[in-house]
């Protein structure tokens, strides 16, 4: 059985990656070519000419059409061939698949499943983006060497932070705090509050904390492809109301997972926060720090994927910290099975 | 079923590639070692010692014999082992296969099939080579990333020129001219005349044409491995007699395809022409231009081969321009099937 | 059937390769991590955490324990998990395999089979090491691209020396001398004496020979993984007593073969000799010369392995010189079959 869940919106690219050049990217195992029409509308087609299979990304744009680089066949944005040099009749088989796209949150979202189900209202809602006082770091991209299930488990797993991210966001003080897990129809959330603890180095710097803090982390996974980690760091001793939390440091850290193949994943990331607005240095440091953090995760999931492939086994012992990650995996596996049934 | 046709003469190497060093080359999937005897006769043996299978190309010449680099076994030019250091008796199994060779047209031709059928008169005749007024560019070699059927189709397909060779021999004026196809027992020819057209840049330069020209291209494929493209560019308005054609620019562009494996091909090329004799600059420009042109083809066939392998499909729609290429493929596939039956 | 023989002591590493860093090495197909406790005792564990399979070599030492780099699980030197951050109970499945080790002859020996059978007295005895007048060159290591059976055959095969090692230890004078082969339960020895011959360049230099010499080579193979080549070069005309041999140049050249995979082998080598004691230049030259010699063998066995894999055949003709090598192979194959039965 495939691990792919097709009827969903995935981030195909950041908006600024798609332009009048041809972008080649594999998504859910399919070769895709992305470009924009002259009016800016993004287009996604199968990257393989119906004639001799040459990748269309090796061709050229002819206005809004895509011209194959082998024999000049031209496809319009729906994937219909509209010109065959040397003949008037266009065969019914001369067409390639096109994919529904939506541009939102500086990203191009693609629907790989049944086009009739491609409802833009199903695109995940990113919190606070564009609201006053909230800043965004986006454009983050890494190709991760693990399948999206392993990555989803890793994202839903606070316990690894202390050991994998010791140089960045790791904080030994929180490692022994138990995590609570809740689940809905299409999400799992694991969370923990660590009260009266010293702030981790980055938070201390950004929030100007003088003493101990209360700190929470909510690890939300929204099936099939969105992870949102909410972090609040606030002066210790206050009630944990939304209002008080907004006075502290508050961050929504998004990852959008798009399977490239059954064993690799496009890892897009974005962060929305309520501090350091307009501060280019903070912005640059956040980008660099997060990029480094996720690169640390990539080293781990790549190694785990390799060992799983070598052994045919996923893990050999189960721990309490697996509760949240295991629920996410089961939710995603069930969803794939239901779709394929 | 294999795509290989074994009972045929293939170019194994250019004559100047084969000397007293040992040349290792895979042909129709077989590892071959090539060298010359002291009297200049070329030799081809299986590149694998009968004893421990070490490639003989890792050994040394001992006079006209080839000495294995592991235990010093010596093979003569027939592939018979004639010396085993440390013992007098030479086992009957101590031998390697040798292959019939003929040196002609500055090339070494090899017969990979039944040696009893290796009749040198079956080597394809190259036109005009060595005749007064005709010059040759030869020695062209590229390793192409497609099987020889895909390459044969590409060579027999005038329609790609406009799109693949836009920087070299492409000429949009000819792209809408229909192609006629004729077929014999062991050849296919596709041709078209484009009359009253502007000459392409290279022809204009070499032929000093002042006005419009008539231009023909004959795409001949001689099974299993020779492509000859005849191009004539002549002042427009004349009758298309052989005599008039010889007064224009006339070129025979040869490609000799030698399968390396089921998915890669040695691409040897040679051009015979009736202009620019003795002009080193023309000679160098022709070599560079043709080399670039065929490198452009290699990019295409390599990508097509990769997509065919990924999909298990050859093409998804058929066009009029496929008539000639499809006939060549069928002719070659039938020939391979007959030989293997 | 696997070619591995598990119930045996193999060199896992040179002693100075194993320290407080984590050494990752594949042995008999298993990923192993090696390190030393604070008291210097070497430890070998399976290099794969029982939880999420992350290689433990990507983690860190915590005192004498090995801490996984993903979630901080700590394993003691027996492979038992002794700490799971975030929970008190340690699951029975949280453990990894540990391997018996012995440090001897500057090497770390590992037992990959049934631990109950790991008797240190079964470690092969290295001759003369540490005795007065005898010097050692050790620390030699190469990763060879052939399986250990092909390498064992090569080591047991004097006949290749003339052809493979022409620049180093080759000596045409000996190539026609027949080899005698004897066999015991777990060893094969092939030997030959060449009397009244000129000494090879290296021996002449080291032994100061003025004239002809008698020279013997004993190629001993002790199953499953030790090769010892004894070489004596002595002035010609003496009786071949042990005493007279000790007055000449006498060398024990050891190779310890440890299968990395079914097609690659860790090649550890060591030489014990009775000349050039305390001479750093001789020592350096010997190391360089032997290293070069074994690199020459590696080129050969790597090519042979590749051809065997490509053809599914081991050799196509059998020669007298195969007597010794074939017996070694048979001895080893029988041993593997018996163990697996």
Short mmCIF file of C-alpha atoms in Angstrom, two decimals, chain B residues 31 47-55 58 67-73 83-87 89 91 93-94, chain C residues 153-154 157 159-160 163-164 175-176 299-300 303-304 307-308 310-311 313-322:
data_model
loop_
_atom_site.label_atom_id
_atom_site.label_comp_id
_atom_site.label_asym_id
_atom_site.label_seq_id
_atom_site.Cartn_x
_atom_site.Cartn_y
_atom_site.Cartn_z
CA UNK B 31 33.13 -6.51 -22.50
CA UNK B 47 37.77 -8.72 -21.94
CA UNK B 48 37.66 -11.42 -19.27
CA UNK B 49 40.27 -14.04 -18.56
CA UNK B 50 38.94 -17.61 -18.65
CA UNK B 51 40.72 -18.33 -15.39
CA UNK B 52 39.68 -15.85 -12.73
CA UNK B 53 37.68 -13.48 -14.97
CA UNK B 54 40.04 -10.53 -14.58
CA UNK B 55 39.53 -8.06 -17.44
CA UNK B 58 44.15 -4.83 -17.07
CA UNK B 67 48.91 -11.51 -21.10
CA UNK B 68 46.52 -11.55 -18.16
CA UNK B 69 47.56 -9.26 -15.31
CA UNK B 70 46.68 -11.81 -12.63
CA UNK B 71 48.56 -15.04 -13.41
CA UNK B 72 50.22 -14.30 -16.71
CA UNK B 73 48.07 -16.52 -18.95
CA UNK B 83 50.84 -20.18 -22.15
CA UNK B 84 50.02 -20.94 -18.54
CA UNK B 85 52.96 -20.06 -16.30
CA UNK B 86 53.79 -23.00 -14.06
CA UNK B 87 52.31 -25.77 -16.15
CA UNK B 89 49.35 -28.53 -20.29
CA UNK B 91 43.30 -26.84 -20.51
CA UNK B 93 38.65 -24.44 -21.40
CA UNK B 94 41.45 -21.89 -21.34
CA UNK C 153 42.31 -17.52 -2.57
CA UNK C 154 44.50 -14.61 -3.63
CA UNK C 157 48.17 -18.13 -4.47
CA UNK C 159 51.54 -17.57 -8.69
CA UNK C 160 50.04 -14.11 -8.98
CA UNK C 163 52.25 -10.51 -12.47
CA UNK C 164 50.39 -8.42 -9.92
CA UNK C 175 57.26 -18.02 -11.10
CA UNK C 176 57.90 -21.43 -12.63
CA UNK C 299 42.68 -3.68 -7.57
CA UNK C 300 42.67 -7.30 -8.73
CA UNK C 303 37.80 -6.37 -10.54
CA UNK C 304 37.37 -10.13 -10.14
CA UNK C 307 33.13 -9.81 -13.07
CA UNK C 308 31.86 -12.67 -10.93
CA UNK C 310 28.24 -9.65 -13.65
CA UNK C 311 28.49 -13.23 -14.93
CA UNK C 313 30.37 -17.48 -12.66
CA UNK C 314 33.49 -17.86 -10.54
CA UNK C 315 36.04 -19.06 -13.03
CA UNK C 316 35.94 -20.80 -16.39
CA UNK C 317 39.09 -22.89 -16.39
CA UNK C 318 41.05 -24.60 -13.63
CA UNK C 319 44.85 -24.64 -13.41
CA UNK C 320 47.43 -26.43 -11.27
CA UNK C 321 48.01 -23.21 -9.36
CA UNK C 322 44.42 -23.35 -8.16
#
